[in-house]
Tab-separated table of C-alpha atoms and ligand atoms in Angstrom:
chain	number	residue	atom	x	y	z
A	18	UNK	CA	0.000	0.000	0.000
A	19	UNK	CA	1.263	3.446	-0.880
A	20	UNK	CA	0.579	6.224	1.595
A	21	UNK	CA	0.406	9.743	0.192
A	22	UNK	CA	-0.028	12.784	2.376
A	23	UNK	CA	0.088	15.753	0.016
A	24	UNK	CA	-2.132	16.766	-2.885
A	25	UNK	CA	0.875	16.772	-5.202
A	26	UNK	CA	1.866	13.224	-4.220
A	27	UNK	CA	-1.742	12.059	-4.605
A	28	UNK	CA	-1.945	13.534	-8.113
A	29	UNK	CA	1.324	11.901	-9.068
A	30	UNK	CA	0.148	8.533	-7.752
A	31	UNK	CA	-3.159	8.978	-9.581
A	32	UNK	CA	-1.313	9.600	-12.819
A	33	UNK	CA	0.501	6.267	-12.373
A	34	UNK	CA	-2.841	4.446	-12.150
A	35	UNK	CA	-3.990	6.230	-15.298
A	36	UNK	CA	-0.869	5.240	-17.221
A	37	UNK	CA	-1.329	1.649	-16.017
A	38	UNK	CA	-4.926	1.762	-17.310
A	39	UNK	CA	-6.352	1.122	-13.844
A	40	UNK	CA	-9.793	2.284	-12.760
A	41	UNK	CA	-9.957	3.808	-9.282
A	42	UNK	CA	-12.557	2.922	-6.650
A	43	UNK	CA	-12.474	5.384	-3.769
A	44	UNK	CA	-13.675	5.279	-0.148
A	45	UNK	CA	-13.565	8.613	1.707
A	46	UNK	CA	-13.426	8.289	5.510
A	47	UNK	CA	-12.505	10.175	8.655
A	48	UNK	CA	-10.500	7.209	9.935
A	49	UNK	CA	-10.836	5.373	13.233
A	50	UNK	CA	-11.831	2.508	11.017
A	51	UNK	CA	-14.266	-0.278	11.888
A	52	UNK	CA	-15.973	-3.122	10.030
A	53	UNK	CA	-18.439	-0.673	8.450
A	54	UNK	CA	-15.589	1.133	6.715
A	55	UNK	CA	-13.907	-2.143	5.769
A	56	UNK	CA	-17.115	-3.355	4.128
A	57	UNK	CA	-16.968	-0.271	1.885
A	58	UNK	CA	-13.333	-1.054	1.096
A	59	UNK	CA	-14.250	-4.632	0.113
A	60	UNK	CA	-17.036	-3.317	-2.109
A	61	UNK	CA	-14.539	-0.916	-3.694
A	62	UNK	CA	-12.211	-3.862	-4.342
A	63	UNK	CA	-14.993	-5.429	-6.448
A	64	UNK	CA	-15.592	-2.226	-8.381
A	65	UNK	CA	-12.151	-0.931	-9.375
A	66	UNK	CA	-8.621	-2.039	-10.173
A	67	UNK	CA	-7.001	0.358	-7.726
A	68	UNK	CA	-8.594	0.975	-4.328
A	69	UNK	CA	-8.016	4.373	-2.718
A	70	UNK	CA	-9.055	5.252	0.822
A	71	UNK	CA	-8.790	8.727	2.267
A	72	UNK	CA	-8.516	9.492	5.956
A	73	UNK	CA	-9.193	13.105	6.741
A	74	UNK	CA	-11.029	14.506	9.743
A	75	UNK	CA	-12.591	17.383	7.886
A	76	UNK	CA	-12.869	20.494	10.060
A	77	UNK	CA	-15.429	22.219	7.814
A	78	UNK	CA	-18.121	19.631	8.544
A	79	UNK	CA	-17.923	20.064	12.325
A	80	UNK	CA	-19.870	22.860	13.992
A	81	UNK	CA	-18.683	24.925	16.943
A	82	UNK	CA	-18.919	22.824	20.102
A	83	UNK	CA	-18.941	19.536	18.168
A	84	UNK	CA	-16.337	16.813	18.582
A	85	UNK	CA	-13.696	17.840	15.990
A	86	UNK	CA	-10.877	18.012	18.556
A	87	UNK	CA	-11.721	14.820	20.368
A	88	UNK	CA	-12.669	12.802	17.257
A	89	UNK	CA	-10.667	9.536	17.558
A	90	UNK	CA	-7.526	9.455	15.400
A	91	UNK	CA	-5.164	6.488	15.001
A	92	UNK	CA	-3.498	6.574	11.615
A	93	UNK	CA	-1.012	3.771	12.327
A	94	UNK	CA	-3.781	1.318	13.279
A	95	UNK	CA	-5.950	2.428	10.347
A	96	UNK	CA	-3.064	1.973	7.900
A	97	UNK	CA	-2.514	-1.556	9.188
A	98	UNK	CA	-6.193	-2.438	8.712
A	99	UNK	CA	-6.184	-1.016	5.188
A	100	UNK	CA	-2.977	-2.822	4.220
A	101	UNK	CA	-4.704	-6.013	5.423
A	102	UNK	CA	-7.488	-5.319	2.896
A	103	UNK	CA	-4.967	-4.918	0.052
A	104	UNK	CA	-5.791	-1.257	-0.365
A	105	UNK	CA	-3.581	0.306	-3.029
A	106	UNK	CA	-3.400	3.899	-1.859
A	107	UNK	CA	-4.044	5.591	1.473
A	108	UNK	CA	-4.477	9.337	1.089
A	109	UNK	CA	-4.072	11.080	4.446
A	110	UNK	CA	-3.644	14.791	3.855
A	111	UNK	CA	-2.911	17.404	6.499
A	112	UNK	CA	-5.536	20.063	7.178
A	113	UNK	CA	-3.244	22.803	5.875
A	114	UNK	CA	-2.842	20.935	2.608
A	115	UNK	CA	-6.587	20.560	2.080
A	116	UNK	CA	-7.370	24.091	3.232
A	117	UNK	CA	-4.361	26.336	2.586
A	118	UNK	CA	-6.771	29.275	2.837
A	119	UNK	CA	-10.172	29.374	4.545
A	120	UNK	CA	-12.644	28.203	1.872
A	121	UNK	CA	-14.742	30.905	0.208
A	122	UNK	CA	-17.040	28.592	-1.731
A	123	UNK	CA	-20.005	26.945	-0.030
A	124	UNK	CA	-22.042	23.987	-1.238
A	125	UNK	CA	-25.837	24.182	-0.892
A	126	UNK	CA	-28.529	21.686	-1.784
A	127	UNK	CA	-31.687	23.813	-2.053
A	128	UNK	CA	-32.853	23.038	1.468
A	129	UNK	CA	-32.180	19.298	1.605
A	130	UNK	CA	-29.223	20.095	3.848
A	131	UNK	CA	-31.430	21.726	6.488
A	132	UNK	CA	-33.615	18.751	7.439
A	133	UNK	CA	-32.876	15.661	9.571
A	134	UNK	CA	-29.203	15.878	10.652
A	135	UNK	CA	-28.846	19.257	8.962
A	136	UNK	CA	-31.444	20.791	11.287
A	137	UNK	CA	-29.282	20.197	14.356
A	138	UNK	CA	-25.919	20.458	12.547
A	139	UNK	CA	-26.070	23.728	10.578
A	140	UNK	CA	-23.312	23.887	7.964
A	141	UNK	CA	-22.489	20.184	8.273
A	142	UNK	CA	-23.515	19.147	4.764
A	143	UNK	CA	-21.948	22.256	3.237
A	144	UNK	CA	-18.669	21.051	4.752
A	145	UNK	CA	-19.237	17.499	3.573
A	146	UNK	CA	-19.996	18.685	0.029
A	147	UNK	CA	-16.910	20.858	-0.041
A	148	UNK	CA	-14.517	18.151	1.104
A	149	UNK	CA	-16.035	15.466	-1.117
A	150	UNK	CA	-15.818	17.776	-4.146
A	151	UNK	CA	-12.181	18.489	-3.322
A	152	UNK	CA	-11.390	14.799	-2.806
A	153	UNK	CA	-13.067	13.885	-6.102
A	154	UNK	CA	-10.999	16.527	-7.891
A	155	UNK	CA	-7.790	15.185	-6.361
A	156	UNK	CA	-8.430	11.426	-6.586
A	157	UNK	CA	-10.549	11.466	-9.766
A	158	UNK	CA	-12.160	8.127	-8.992
A	159	UNK	CA	-14.376	6.258	-11.456
A	160	UNK	CA	-16.429	4.924	-8.535
A	161	UNK	CA	-16.827	6.151	-4.955
A	162	UNK	CA	-18.376	4.055	-2.184
A	163	UNK	CA	-20.397	5.588	0.650
A	164	UNK	CA	-22.347	3.986	3.503
A	165	UNK	CA	-26.110	3.907	3.907
A	166	UNK	CA	-25.369	4.616	7.591
A	167	UNK	CA	-25.219	8.294	6.575
A	168	UNK	CA	-28.330	8.174	4.411
A	169	UNK	CA	-28.772	11.938	4.030
A	170	UNK	CA	-25.099	12.333	3.163
A	171	UNK	CA	-25.342	9.625	0.475
A	172	UNK	CA	-28.374	11.346	-1.051
A	173	UNK	CA	-26.730	14.784	-1.043
A	174	UNK	CA	-23.521	13.403	-2.574
A	175	UNK	CA	-25.583	11.955	-5.408
A	176	UNK	CA	-27.104	15.413	-5.981
A	177	UNK	CA	-23.657	17.035	-5.843
A	178	UNK	CA	-22.311	14.609	-8.435
A	179	UNK	CA	-25.306	15.045	-10.741
A	180	UNK	CA	-25.483	18.831	-10.503
A	181	UNK	CA	-21.735	19.452	-10.798
A	182	UNK	CA	-21.237	16.729	-13.450
A	183	UNK	CA	-18.563	14.828	-11.576
A	184	UNK	CA	-17.545	11.872	-13.705
A	185	UNK	CA	-17.919	9.361	-10.887
A	186	UNK	CA	-20.403	6.625	-10.086
A	187	UNK	CA	-21.705	6.639	-6.507
A	188	UNK	CA	-22.237	3.296	-4.819
A	189	UNK	CA	-24.018	3.056	-1.482
A	190	UNK	CA	-23.262	0.030	0.712
A	191	UNK	CA	-25.522	-1.368	3.460
A	192	UNK	CA	-25.142	-0.554	7.162
A	193	UNK	CA	-22.846	-2.860	9.133
A	194	UNK	CA	-24.156	-3.489	12.657
A	195	UNK	CA	-22.999	-4.859	15.990
A	196	UNK	CA	-24.622	-8.057	17.326
A	197	UNK	CA	-27.405	-6.086	19.083
A	198	UNK	CA	-28.145	-4.108	15.935
A	199	UNK	CA	-26.279	-0.916	16.860
A	200	UNK	CA	-24.863	0.622	13.671
A	201	UNK	CA	-21.075	0.637	13.774
A	202	UNK	CA	-19.655	4.123	14.184
A	203	UNK	CA	-16.344	5.635	15.184
A	204	UNK	CA	-18.340	7.580	17.780
A	205	UNK	CA	-19.455	4.377	19.558
A	206	UNK	CA	-16.023	4.494	21.230
A	207	UNK	CA	-17.235	7.502	23.264
A	208	UNK	CA	-20.044	5.503	24.935
A	209	UNK	CA	-19.863	4.358	28.553
A	210	UNK	CA	-20.876	0.691	29.067
A	211	UNK	CA	-24.357	1.833	30.207
A	212	UNK	CA	-24.761	4.158	27.226
A	213	UNK	CA	-23.544	1.416	24.895
A	214	UNK	CA	-26.264	-0.917	26.202
A	215	UNK	CA	-28.889	1.827	25.928
A	216	UNK	CA	-27.882	2.687	22.341
A	217	UNK	CA	-29.334	-0.613	21.115
A	218	UNK	CA	-32.745	1.061	21.393
A	219	UNK	CA	-32.216	2.911	18.092
A	220	UNK	CA	-32.215	-0.216	15.962
A	221	UNK	CA	-34.985	-1.840	18.007
A	222	UNK	CA	-37.154	1.247	17.458
A	223	UNK	CA	-36.418	1.230	13.714
A	224	UNK	CA	-37.232	-2.483	13.479
A	225	UNK	CA	-40.540	-2.003	15.292
A	226	UNK	CA	-41.488	0.879	13.030
A	227	UNK	CA	-40.547	-1.178	9.966
A	228	UNK	CA	-42.682	-4.016	11.283
A	229	UNK	CA	-45.618	-1.649	11.718
A	230	UNK	CA	-45.267	-0.592	8.061
A	231	UNK	CA	-45.007	-4.208	6.973
A	232	UNK	CA	-48.209	-4.831	8.918
A	233	UNK	CA	-49.999	-2.111	6.997
A	234	UNK	CA	-49.364	1.152	8.862
A	235	UNK	CA	-49.407	3.891	6.205
A	236	UNK	CA	-49.515	7.039	8.337
A	237	UNK	CA	-45.986	8.489	8.625
A	238	UNK	CA	-46.962	10.589	11.651
A	239	UNK	CA	-47.975	7.397	13.451
A	240	UNK	CA	-44.677	5.734	12.491
A	241	UNK	CA	-42.791	8.752	13.851
A	242	UNK	CA	-44.794	8.616	17.089
A	243	UNK	CA	-43.908	4.959	17.457
A	244	UNK	CA	-40.193	5.602	16.829
A	245	UNK	CA	-40.029	8.597	19.163
A	246	UNK	CA	-41.995	6.830	21.897
A	247	UNK	CA	-39.772	3.784	21.812
A	248	UNK	CA	-36.595	5.880	22.018
A	249	UNK	CA	-38.043	8.127	24.734
A	250	UNK	CA	-38.641	4.947	26.746
A	251	UNK	CA	-34.868	4.575	27.133
A	252	UNK	CA	-33.846	6.888	30.001
A	253	UNK	CA	-30.290	7.392	28.692
A	254	UNK	CA	-31.475	8.449	25.220
A	255	UNK	CA	-32.110	12.092	24.430
A	256	UNK	CA	-34.019	12.155	21.134
A	257	UNK	CA	-32.952	14.581	18.397
A	258	UNK	CA	-35.337	13.427	15.649
A	259	UNK	CA	-37.372	10.418	14.597
A	260	UNK	CA	-38.537	10.814	11.014
A	261	UNK	CA	-40.405	8.896	8.368
A	262	UNK	CA	-39.640	10.640	5.058
A	263	UNK	CA	-39.638	10.011	1.342
A	264	UNK	CA	-36.231	8.560	0.435
A	265	UNK	CA	-35.738	11.022	-2.447
A	266	UNK	CA	-36.966	14.401	-1.183
A	267	UNK	CA	-36.658	13.750	2.581
A	268	UNK	CA	-40.158	15.147	3.171
A	269	UNK	CA	-42.822	13.437	5.178
A	270	UNK	CA	-45.357	12.070	2.672
A	271	UNK	CA	-49.096	12.330	3.269
A	272	UNK	CA	-49.271	8.536	3.259
A	273	UNK	CA	-46.626	5.861	2.899
A	274	UNK	CA	-46.942	4.694	-0.709
A	275	UNK	CA	-43.353	4.816	-1.938
A	276	UNK	CA	-40.077	3.769	-0.253
A	277	UNK	CA	-39.482	5.728	2.932
A	278	UNK	CA	-36.428	6.414	5.025
A	279	UNK	CA	-36.913	5.847	8.736
A	280	UNK	CA	-34.183	7.979	10.277
A	281	UNK	CA	-33.351	8.612	13.918
A	282	UNK	CA	-30.779	10.575	15.885
A	283	UNK	CA	-30.328	10.659	19.647
A	284	UNK	CA	-27.749	11.617	22.190
A	285	UNK	CA	-26.416	9.167	24.742
A	286	UNK	CA	-24.548	11.384	27.168
A	287	UNK	CA	-22.544	13.702	24.940
A	288	UNK	CA	-22.483	11.251	22.023
A	289	UNK	CA	-24.862	11.839	19.138
A	290	UNK	CA	-25.705	8.669	17.210
A	291	UNK	CA	-27.718	8.197	14.027
A	292	UNK	CA	-29.330	5.217	12.341
A	293	UNK	CA	-31.848	4.487	9.627
A	294	UNK	CA	-33.733	1.869	7.640
A	295	UNK	CA	-35.075	2.115	4.108
A	296	UNK	CA	-38.512	0.553	3.843
A	297	UNK	CA	-40.386	-0.236	0.699
A	298	UNK	CA	-44.062	-0.469	1.693
A	299	UNK	CA	-44.363	-3.179	-0.945
A	300	UNK	CA	-42.078	-5.424	1.081
A	301	UNK	CA	-38.346	-4.794	0.899
A	302	UNK	CA	-36.220	-3.545	3.820
A	303	UNK	CA	-32.564	-2.497	3.645
B	10	LIG	P1	-16.899	8.373	8.430
B	10	LIG	O1	-15.497	7.898	8.659
B	10	LIG	O2	-17.765	8.268	9.632
B	10	LIG	O3	-16.952	9.693	7.725
B	10	LIG	O4	-17.517	7.326	7.411
B	10	LIG	C1	-16.920	7.065	6.167
B	10	LIG	C2	-17.864	6.244	5.330
B	10	LIG	O5	-18.150	5.025	5.993
B	10	LIG	C3	-19.207	6.952	5.089
B	10	LIG	O6	-19.610	6.734	3.736
B	10	LIG	C4	-20.111	6.260	6.059
B	10	LIG	O7	-21.466	6.264	5.664
B	10	LIG	C5	-19.545	4.854	6.043
B	10	LIG	N1	-19.923	4.123	7.257
B	10	LIG	C6	-19.727	4.509	8.546
B	10	LIG	N2	-20.248	3.611	9.398
B	10	LIG	C7	-20.790	2.633	8.631
B	10	LIG	C8	-21.502	1.422	8.926
B	10	LIG	N3	-21.763	1.024	10.169
B	10	LIG	N4	-21.910	0.664	7.884
B	10	LIG	C9	-21.667	1.054	6.605
B	10	LIG	N5	-21.015	2.173	6.267
B	10	LIG	C10	-20.579	2.960	7.264
């Protein structure tokens, strides 16, 4: 595995792949890797000749008072895990390299960035869009793999790619979960043992809501009540949102007729966790 840490070195390495006629499959991450990330890497392996992974804790997607400083970082361990997956290139730039000057351009999505996670994290998706656009311009991947874990992010990246004509195919891989259903996340490391046990409520709530839809519930407000009630029943959970929205426009439909995204966010202590399920009222769940 080659590790490159500057934009210039990344561009040089990218040129070598081009000369060798290799297609690039790219997985952007913030590091502190777990099985969820590695599943994306394995998917990338299937999709391209040369697998690139970036590790960059992007300051522009963290708001004031969020966990940018304390976000877990362990590049040596991450590099070992990636080498074990036969990754070709690890791109780990320094903040000053990615942002030599404070960025002047902002990325907007006509309001889609202000709902769900965007409502409680103003500016978050602008920062995500900016860094992903920059990474795409540096790595120039043919395919990029994102996780369904961050459902709103995956949707907004698709819009970014379509609207700005990035020549990259976006693949979205399923959520990897712990044995009790908790979605894997680098932030799970913040949880105390009690909070970790309590956090299992998110998936249980989503599963119950999905079951209600499978059993014929078609009122999204009722599904949201069920989700919120179940999470509120866990004393250590502080609910941020529990939403049942159309998977494309992220708005609550009048009735559930098309695939919906059940999305939840809650704090356990100071740790904010998210999870979701995509439900097709005609039967499929992912
Ligand atoms: P992050 O390092 O948290 O920015 O995540 C990098 C990528 O990994 C994003 O596309 C996430 O959606 C994805 N990801 C994170 N956790 C999981 C998970 N449990 N299952 C699948 N993908 C995940």
